[in-house]
Each structure stands twice: as structure tokens, then as C-alpha cells.
mmCIF file of C-alpha atoms in Angstrom:
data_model
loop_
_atom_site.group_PDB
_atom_site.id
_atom_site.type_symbol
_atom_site.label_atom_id
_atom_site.label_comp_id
_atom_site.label_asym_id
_atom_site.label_seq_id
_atom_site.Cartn_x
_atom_site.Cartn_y
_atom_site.Cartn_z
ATOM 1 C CA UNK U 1 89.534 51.838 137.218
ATOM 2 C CA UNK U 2 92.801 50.135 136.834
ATOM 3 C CA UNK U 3 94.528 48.683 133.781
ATOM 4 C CA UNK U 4 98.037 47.131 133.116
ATOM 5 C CA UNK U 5 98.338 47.987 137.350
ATOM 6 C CA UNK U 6 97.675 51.953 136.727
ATOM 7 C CA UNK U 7 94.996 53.543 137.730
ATOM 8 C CA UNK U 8 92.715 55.805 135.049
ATOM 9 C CA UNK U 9 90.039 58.263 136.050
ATOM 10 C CA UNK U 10 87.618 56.697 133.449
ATOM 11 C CA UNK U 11 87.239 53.524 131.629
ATOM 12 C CA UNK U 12 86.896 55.398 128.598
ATOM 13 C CA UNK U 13 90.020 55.429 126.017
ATOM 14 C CA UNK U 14 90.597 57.441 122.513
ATOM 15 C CA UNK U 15 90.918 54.366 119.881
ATOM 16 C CA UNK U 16 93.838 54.563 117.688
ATOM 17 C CA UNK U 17 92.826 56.727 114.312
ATOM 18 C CA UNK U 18 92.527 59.932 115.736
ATOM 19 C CA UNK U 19 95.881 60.832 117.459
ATOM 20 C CA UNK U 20 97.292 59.753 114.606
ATOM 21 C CA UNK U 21 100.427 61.483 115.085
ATOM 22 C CA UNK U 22 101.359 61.711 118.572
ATOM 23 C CA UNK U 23 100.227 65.400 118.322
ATOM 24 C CA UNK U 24 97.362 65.910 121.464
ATOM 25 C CA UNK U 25 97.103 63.351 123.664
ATOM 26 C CA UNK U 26 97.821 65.297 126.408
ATOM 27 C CA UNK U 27 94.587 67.561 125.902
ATOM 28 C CA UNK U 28 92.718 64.411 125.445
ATOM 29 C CA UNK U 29 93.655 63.643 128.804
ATOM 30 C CA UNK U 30 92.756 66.521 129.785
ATOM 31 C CA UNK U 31 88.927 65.698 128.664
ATOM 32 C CA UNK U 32 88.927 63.486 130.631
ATOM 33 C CA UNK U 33 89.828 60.383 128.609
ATOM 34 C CA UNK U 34 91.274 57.717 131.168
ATOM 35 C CA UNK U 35 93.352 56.599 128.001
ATOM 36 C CA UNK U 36 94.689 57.314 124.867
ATOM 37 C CA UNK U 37 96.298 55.029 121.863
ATOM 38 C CA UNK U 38 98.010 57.578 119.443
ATOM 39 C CA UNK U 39 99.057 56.067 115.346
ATOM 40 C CA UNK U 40 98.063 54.048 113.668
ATOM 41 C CA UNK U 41 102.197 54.607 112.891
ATOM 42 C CA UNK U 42 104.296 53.411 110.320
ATOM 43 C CA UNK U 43 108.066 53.187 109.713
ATOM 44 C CA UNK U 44 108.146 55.607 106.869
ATOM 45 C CA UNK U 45 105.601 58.302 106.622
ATOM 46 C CA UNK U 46 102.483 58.193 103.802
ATOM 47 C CA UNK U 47 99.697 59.783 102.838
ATOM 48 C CA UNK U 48 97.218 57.313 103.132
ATOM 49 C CA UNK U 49 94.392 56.460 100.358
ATOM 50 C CA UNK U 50 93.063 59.619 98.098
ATOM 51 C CA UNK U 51 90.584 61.742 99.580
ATOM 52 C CA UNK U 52 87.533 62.233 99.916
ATOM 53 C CA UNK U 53 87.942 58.708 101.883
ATOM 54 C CA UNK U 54 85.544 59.956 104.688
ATOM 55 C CA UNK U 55 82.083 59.444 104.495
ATOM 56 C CA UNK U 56 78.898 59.871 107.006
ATOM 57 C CA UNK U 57 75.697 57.710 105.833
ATOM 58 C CA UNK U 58 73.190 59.479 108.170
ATOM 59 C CA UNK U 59 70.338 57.491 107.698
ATOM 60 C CA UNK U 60 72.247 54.487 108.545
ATOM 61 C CA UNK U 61 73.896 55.941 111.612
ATOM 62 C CA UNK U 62 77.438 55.070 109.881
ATOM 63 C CA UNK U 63 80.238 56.007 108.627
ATOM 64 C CA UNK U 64 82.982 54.756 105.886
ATOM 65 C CA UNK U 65 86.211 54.989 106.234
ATOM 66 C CA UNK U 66 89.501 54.472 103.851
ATOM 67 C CA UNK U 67 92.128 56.124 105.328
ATOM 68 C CA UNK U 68 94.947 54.014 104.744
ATOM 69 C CA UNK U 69 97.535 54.845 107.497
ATOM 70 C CA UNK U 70 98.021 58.189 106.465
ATOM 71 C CA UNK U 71 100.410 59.476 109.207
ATOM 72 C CA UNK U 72 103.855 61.538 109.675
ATOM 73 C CA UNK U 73 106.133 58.220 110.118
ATOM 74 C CA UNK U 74 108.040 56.836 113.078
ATOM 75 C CA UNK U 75 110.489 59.346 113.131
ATOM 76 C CA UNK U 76 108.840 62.405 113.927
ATOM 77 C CA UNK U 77 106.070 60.489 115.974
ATOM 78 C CA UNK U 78 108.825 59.333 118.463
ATOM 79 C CA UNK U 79 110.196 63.186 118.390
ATOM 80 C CA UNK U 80 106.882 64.171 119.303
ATOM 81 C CA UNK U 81 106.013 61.952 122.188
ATOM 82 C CA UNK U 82 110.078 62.263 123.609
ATOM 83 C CA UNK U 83 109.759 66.196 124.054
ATOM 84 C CA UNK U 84 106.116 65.590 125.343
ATOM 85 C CA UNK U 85 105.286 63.637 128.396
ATOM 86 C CA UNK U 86 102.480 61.753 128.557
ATOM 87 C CA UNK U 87 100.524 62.687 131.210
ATOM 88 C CA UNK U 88 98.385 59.582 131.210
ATOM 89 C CA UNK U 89 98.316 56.052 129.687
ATOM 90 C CA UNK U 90 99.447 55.739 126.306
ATOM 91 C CA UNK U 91 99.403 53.329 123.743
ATOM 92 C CA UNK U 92 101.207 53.409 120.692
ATOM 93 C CA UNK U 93 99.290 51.360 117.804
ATOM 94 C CA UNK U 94 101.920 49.867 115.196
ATOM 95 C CA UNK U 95 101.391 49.075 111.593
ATOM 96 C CA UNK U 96 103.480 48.072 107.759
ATOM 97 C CA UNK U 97 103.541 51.124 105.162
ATOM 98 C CA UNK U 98 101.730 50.232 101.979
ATOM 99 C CA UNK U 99 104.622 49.563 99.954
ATOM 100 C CA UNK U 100 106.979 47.957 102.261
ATOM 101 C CA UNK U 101 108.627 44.815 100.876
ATOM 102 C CA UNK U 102 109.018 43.114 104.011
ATOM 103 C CA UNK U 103 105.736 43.534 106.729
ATOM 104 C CA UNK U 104 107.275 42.119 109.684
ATOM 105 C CA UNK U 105 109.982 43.750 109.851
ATOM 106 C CA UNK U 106 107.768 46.671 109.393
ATOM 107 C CA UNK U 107 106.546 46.105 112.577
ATOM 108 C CA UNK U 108 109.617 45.351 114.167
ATOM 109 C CA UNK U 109 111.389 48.665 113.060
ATOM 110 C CA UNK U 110 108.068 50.871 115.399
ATOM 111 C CA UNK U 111 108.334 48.219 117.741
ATOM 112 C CA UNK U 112 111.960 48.971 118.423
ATOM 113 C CA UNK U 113 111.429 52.477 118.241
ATOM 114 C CA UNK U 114 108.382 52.846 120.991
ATOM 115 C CA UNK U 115 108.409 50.121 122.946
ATOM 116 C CA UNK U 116 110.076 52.161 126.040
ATOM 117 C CA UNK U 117 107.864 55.333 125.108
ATOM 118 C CA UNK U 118 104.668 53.080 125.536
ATOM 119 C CA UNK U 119 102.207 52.004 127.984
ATOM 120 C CA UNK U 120 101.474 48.972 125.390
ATOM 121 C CA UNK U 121 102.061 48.856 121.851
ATOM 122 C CA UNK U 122 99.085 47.951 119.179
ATOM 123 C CA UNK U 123 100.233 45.335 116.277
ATOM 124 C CA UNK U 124 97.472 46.305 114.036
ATOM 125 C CA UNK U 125 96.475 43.255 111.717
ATOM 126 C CA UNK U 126 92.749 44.641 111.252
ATOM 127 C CA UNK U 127 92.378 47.924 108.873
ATOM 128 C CA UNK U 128 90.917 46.825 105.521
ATOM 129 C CA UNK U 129 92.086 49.861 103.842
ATOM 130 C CA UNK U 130 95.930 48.191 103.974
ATOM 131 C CA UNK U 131 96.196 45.885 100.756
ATOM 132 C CA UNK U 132 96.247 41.956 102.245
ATOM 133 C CA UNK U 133 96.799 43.308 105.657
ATOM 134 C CA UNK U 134 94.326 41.227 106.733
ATOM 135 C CA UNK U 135 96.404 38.510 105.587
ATOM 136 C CA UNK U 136 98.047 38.513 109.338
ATOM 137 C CA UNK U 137 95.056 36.616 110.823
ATOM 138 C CA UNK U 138 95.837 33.093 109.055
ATOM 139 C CA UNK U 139 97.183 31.300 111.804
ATOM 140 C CA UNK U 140 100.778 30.571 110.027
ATOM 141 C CA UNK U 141 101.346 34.255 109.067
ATOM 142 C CA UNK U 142 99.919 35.292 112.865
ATOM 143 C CA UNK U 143 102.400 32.867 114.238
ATOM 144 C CA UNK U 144 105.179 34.181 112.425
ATOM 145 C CA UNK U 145 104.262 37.446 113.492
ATOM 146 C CA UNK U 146 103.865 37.121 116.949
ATOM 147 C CA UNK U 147 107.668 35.001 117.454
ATOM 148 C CA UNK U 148 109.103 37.591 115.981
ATOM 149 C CA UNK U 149 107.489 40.119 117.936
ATOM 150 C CA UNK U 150 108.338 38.131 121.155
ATOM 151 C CA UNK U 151 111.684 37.336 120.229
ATOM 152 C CA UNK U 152 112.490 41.355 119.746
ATOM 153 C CA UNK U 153 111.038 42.176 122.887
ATOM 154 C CA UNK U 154 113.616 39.262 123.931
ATOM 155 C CA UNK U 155 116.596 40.961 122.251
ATOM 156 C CA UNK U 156 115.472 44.572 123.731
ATOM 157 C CA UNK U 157 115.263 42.952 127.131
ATOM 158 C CA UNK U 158 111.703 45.207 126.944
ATOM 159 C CA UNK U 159 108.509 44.179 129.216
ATOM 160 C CA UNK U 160 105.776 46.696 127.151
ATOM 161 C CA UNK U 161 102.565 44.876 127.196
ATOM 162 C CA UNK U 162 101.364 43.367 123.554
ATOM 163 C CA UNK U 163 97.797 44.370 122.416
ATOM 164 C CA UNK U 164 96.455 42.825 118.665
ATOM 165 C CA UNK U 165 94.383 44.745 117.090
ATOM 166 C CA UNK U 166 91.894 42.384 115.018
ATOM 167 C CA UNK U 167 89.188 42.504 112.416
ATOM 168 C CA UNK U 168 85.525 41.885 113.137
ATOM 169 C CA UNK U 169 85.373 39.837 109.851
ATOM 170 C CA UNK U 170 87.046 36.435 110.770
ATOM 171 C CA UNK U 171 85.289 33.587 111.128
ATOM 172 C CA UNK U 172 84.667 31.259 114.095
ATOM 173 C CA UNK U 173 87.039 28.388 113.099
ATOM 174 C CA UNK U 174 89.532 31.163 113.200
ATOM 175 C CA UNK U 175 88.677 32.878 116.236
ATOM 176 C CA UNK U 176 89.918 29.746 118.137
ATOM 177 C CA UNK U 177 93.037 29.510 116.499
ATOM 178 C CA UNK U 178 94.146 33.334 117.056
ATOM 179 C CA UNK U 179 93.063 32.950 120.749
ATOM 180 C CA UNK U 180 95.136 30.393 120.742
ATOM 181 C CA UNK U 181 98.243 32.093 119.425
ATOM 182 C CA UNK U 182 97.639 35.015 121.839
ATOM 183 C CA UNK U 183 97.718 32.376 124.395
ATOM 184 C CA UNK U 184 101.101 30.951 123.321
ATOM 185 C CA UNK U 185 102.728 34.100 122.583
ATOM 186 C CA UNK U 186 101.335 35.994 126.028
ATOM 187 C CA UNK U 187 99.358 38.601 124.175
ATOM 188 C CA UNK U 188 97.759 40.825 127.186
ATOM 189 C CA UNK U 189 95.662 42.578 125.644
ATOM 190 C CA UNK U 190 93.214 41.945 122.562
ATOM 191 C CA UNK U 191 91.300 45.150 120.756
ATOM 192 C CA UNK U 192 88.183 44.008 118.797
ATOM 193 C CA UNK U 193 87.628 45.927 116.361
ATOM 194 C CA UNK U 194 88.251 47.672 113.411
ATOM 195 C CA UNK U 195 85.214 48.530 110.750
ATOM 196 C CA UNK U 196 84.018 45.948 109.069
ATOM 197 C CA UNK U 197 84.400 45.363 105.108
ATOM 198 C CA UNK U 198 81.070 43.212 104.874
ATOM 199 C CA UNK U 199 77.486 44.791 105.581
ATOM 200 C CA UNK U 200 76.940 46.581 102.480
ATOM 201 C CA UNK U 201 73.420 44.936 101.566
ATOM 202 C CA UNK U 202 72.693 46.305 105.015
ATOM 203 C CA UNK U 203 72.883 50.109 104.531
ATOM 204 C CA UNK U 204 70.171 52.220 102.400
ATOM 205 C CA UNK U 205 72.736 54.773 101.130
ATOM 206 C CA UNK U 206 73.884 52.967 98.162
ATOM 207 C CA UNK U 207 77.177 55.218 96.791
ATOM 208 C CA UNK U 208 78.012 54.578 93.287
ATOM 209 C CA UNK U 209 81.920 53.929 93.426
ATOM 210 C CA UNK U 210 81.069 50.516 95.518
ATOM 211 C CA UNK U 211 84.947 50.332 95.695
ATOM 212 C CA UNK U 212 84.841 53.137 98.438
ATOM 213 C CA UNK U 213 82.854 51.209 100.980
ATOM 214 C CA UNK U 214 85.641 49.458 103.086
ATOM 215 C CA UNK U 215 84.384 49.641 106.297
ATOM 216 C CA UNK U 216 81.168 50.507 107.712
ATOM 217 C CA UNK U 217 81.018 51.343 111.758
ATOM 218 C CA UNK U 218 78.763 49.061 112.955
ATOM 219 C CA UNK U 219 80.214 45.848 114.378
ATOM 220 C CA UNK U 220 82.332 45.165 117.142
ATOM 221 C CA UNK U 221 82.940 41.226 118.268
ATOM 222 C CA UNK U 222 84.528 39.687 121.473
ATOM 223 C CA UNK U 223 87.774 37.095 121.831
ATOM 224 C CA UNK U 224 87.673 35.924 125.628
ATOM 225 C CA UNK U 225 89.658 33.160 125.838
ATOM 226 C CA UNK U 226 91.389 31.702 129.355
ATOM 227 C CA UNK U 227 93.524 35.091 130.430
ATOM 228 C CA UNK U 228 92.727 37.376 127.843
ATOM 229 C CA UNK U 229 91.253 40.815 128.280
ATOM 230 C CA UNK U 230 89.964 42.322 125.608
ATOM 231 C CA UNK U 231 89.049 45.669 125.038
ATOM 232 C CA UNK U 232 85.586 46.327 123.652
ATOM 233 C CA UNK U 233 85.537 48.865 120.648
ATOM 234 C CA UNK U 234 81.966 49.265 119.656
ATOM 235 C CA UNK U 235 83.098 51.518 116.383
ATOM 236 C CA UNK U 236 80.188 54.217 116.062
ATOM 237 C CA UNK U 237 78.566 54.178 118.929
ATOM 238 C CA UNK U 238 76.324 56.935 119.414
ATOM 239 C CA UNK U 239 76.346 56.556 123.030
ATOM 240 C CA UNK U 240 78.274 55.881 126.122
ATOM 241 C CA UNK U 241 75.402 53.256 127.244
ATOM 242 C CA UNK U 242 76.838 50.700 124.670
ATOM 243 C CA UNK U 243 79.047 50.623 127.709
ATOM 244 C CA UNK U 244 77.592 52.010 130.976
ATOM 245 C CA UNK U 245 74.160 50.065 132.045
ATOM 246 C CA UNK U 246 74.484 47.737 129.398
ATOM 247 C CA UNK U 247 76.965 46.215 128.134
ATOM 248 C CA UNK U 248 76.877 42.549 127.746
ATOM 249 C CA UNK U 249 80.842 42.217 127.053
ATOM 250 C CA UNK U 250 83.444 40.934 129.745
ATOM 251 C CA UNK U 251 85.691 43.991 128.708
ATOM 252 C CA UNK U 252 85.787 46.756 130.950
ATOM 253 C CA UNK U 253 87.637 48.892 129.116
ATOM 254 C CA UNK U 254 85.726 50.792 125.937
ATOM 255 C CA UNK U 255 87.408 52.949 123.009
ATOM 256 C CA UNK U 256 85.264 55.321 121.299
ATOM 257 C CA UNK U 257 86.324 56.571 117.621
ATOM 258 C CA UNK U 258 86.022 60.321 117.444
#
């Protein structure tokens, strides 16, 4: 299998939320992962949303999660991967700390700081456990994004692939206009997608603090649109024939959450 013109001995990636510090993606590779995408990372380091924020709904083959970005910071995530080698692909997913007064630049500050450590870099616009991080799909805030993105990779004189992470939540009207942005802005790579904060009437395992149900694992939707690839992340899968035998995607690439 090949992908951004390197060769992986599987198809099959570790999704960003796992790895969340740059800690064992080696091992992983080791597993026999063909690729790995460490973070979600943040400029500054948090501790993410109060715990428990974790929970499996067995009888609905699901899961809720609220993690929040909880991670070590850019810092010591950059220390981590510089005195460790990848041995494989790696992908560093990007994202804004909760109480940052200025998201972009957010972004920009990781993006400066991995984008000659990385494979491809994430800008992750989908978690719904982020306050209005969603926000990023409207297509003037997306646009803003993006330039900015493009114009630092400019300024750094860097050629790290872009991937955008997106929610499985927007709308058709608006699927069209963010393929259209990743279009204009040479986005390579699209990752669809993150849990879902709709579905609710759908499970039987109703909790009683409602405001804990953020995301439940069970939808993943496709962007194809003229050069795009996309990577397919069917969140809780339970198993690897979402993807081997039959899947009806165009992506040929599959992260599994575990």
C-alpha cells in the first residue's frame, strides 16, 4: 500500500486520540499498524474535560467520549518525537487549547513547531468536546483558516502534506462548500470523522446527565470531491470488514480508534 509516495505494510492506521502524546508510536508500528497519527496536540498543555468522560454503552455497541484535548502540550510532544525516530509514517494531528484567545494562531504555533517532524499534519476542526470548535466548518471561518495555514507553510518554505479533520454532523449544503475550500487551498488529505454529537434518540442506554453524551461512535461520512482522498474513519468499528470485503468508500486508507 502506498500513501503520500511511501510505502506501508498495511492500510490500517492508529486515528489520532490514542497516541495522544507522542509517547508509543513506535510499538504501534511494531503491531503492525502501517500508520500512526499521534495528538490530538495543543500549544499549551491541559487536562481535558473532568473524568469519568469515558463511557461504553454495550448494548448499543458504542461508546461516549468527552475528552477534551487532554494532552502534555507542544513542548514536550516535539521533545518526545525529536529524541525518538519514527520508524514509520507519522502524522501529527493539531488543535486550539480551550482557553486560548486567539484559535488560529493556535494552530499556527503546532503547525510551526511539527511541520518538519511530520509525515502530514491534522488541523482538527471536528471534536465536539472543544467549546464552538466546530465553529471552523462555516465556510468564512474555514477560509480564514486554511490562508493562514497556507500562507505559514509559505513563510516556513515547508511542503508537509495538509489533512482536515472534519465532523460527521455538517450538512450537505456545507459539504460542497468545504470541498470546495480544500480544493482552493490544496488540502491532500481529508479525515472523516470524529463522533458524532446527534444520535441520542438512537441508543437504549439512556444516562441521566444528558450533558455527557457528546459523541456517540457510530457514524463515519465521505467528502470525495475532484482530487481529494479521504481517509475513511468508521469510529467503533467492531471489525476490520467495515474495510476489507466490504467497504463501499473510495478511501483506501482506514483508522481504527483503540
Amino acid at each position: 500500500t502506498k500513501f503520500l509516495n511511501k510505502n506501508l505494510n498495511s492500510p490500517l492506521g492508529v486515528a489520532a486520540g490514542f497516541d495522544k502524546n507522542a509517547e508509543v508510536y513506535n510499538p504501534l508500528y511494531k503491531l503492525g499498524f502501517g500508520f500512526v497519527e499521534v495528538g490530538t496536540i495543543t500549544p499549551k498543555p491541559q487536562i481535558g474535560n473532568p473524568k469519568p468522560r469515558v463511557f461504553r454503552l454495550e448494548e448499543d455497541e458504542a461508546l461516549i467520549n468527552r475528552l477534551g484535548f487532554n494532552n502534555i502540550g507542544s513542548e514536550e510532544s516535539k521533545k518526545n518525537i525529536e529524541n525518538n525516530s519514527p520508524n514509520g509514517l507519522l502524522g501529527i494531528n493539531i488543535g486550539p487549547n480551550k482557553d486560548t484567545e486567539n484559535r488560529v494562531e493556535d494552530y499556527l504555533i503546532c503547525f510551526r513547531k511539527f511541520h518538519n517532524l511530520a509525515d502530514y499534519i491534522t488541523i482538527n476542526i471536528s471534536s465536539p468536546n472543544t467549546e464552538n470548535l466546530r465553529n471552523f466548518h462555516k465556510n468564512e471561518e474555514l477560509d480564514n483558516l486554511l490562508k493562514c495555514i497556507n500562507e505559514e507553510k509559505k513563510n516556513l518554505n515547508s511542503n508537509v502534506p495538509i489533512a482536515v479533520k472534519v465532523s460527521p454532523d455538517i450538512d450537505e449544503k456545507s459539504i460542497d462548500e468545504i470541498s470546495e475550500l480544500f480544493l482552493k487551498y490544496n488540502v491532500q488529505i481529508v479525515i472523516v470523522s470524529n463522533t458524532t454529537d446527534r444520535n441520542r434518540e438512537n441508543i437504549s442506554n439512556k444516562l441521566t446527565d444528558f450533558t455527557l453524551i457528546r459523541g456517540i461512535a457510530f457514524q463515519c461520512r465521505d467528502i470525495t470531491t475532484g482530487d481529494l482522498k479521504p481517509l475513511r474513519m468508521p469510529d467503533g468499528s467492531s471489525s476490520n470488514r467495515v474495510f476489507y470485503g466490504r467497504n463501499p468508500s473510495p478511501a483506501d486508507k482506514l483508522y481504527r480508534y483503540i
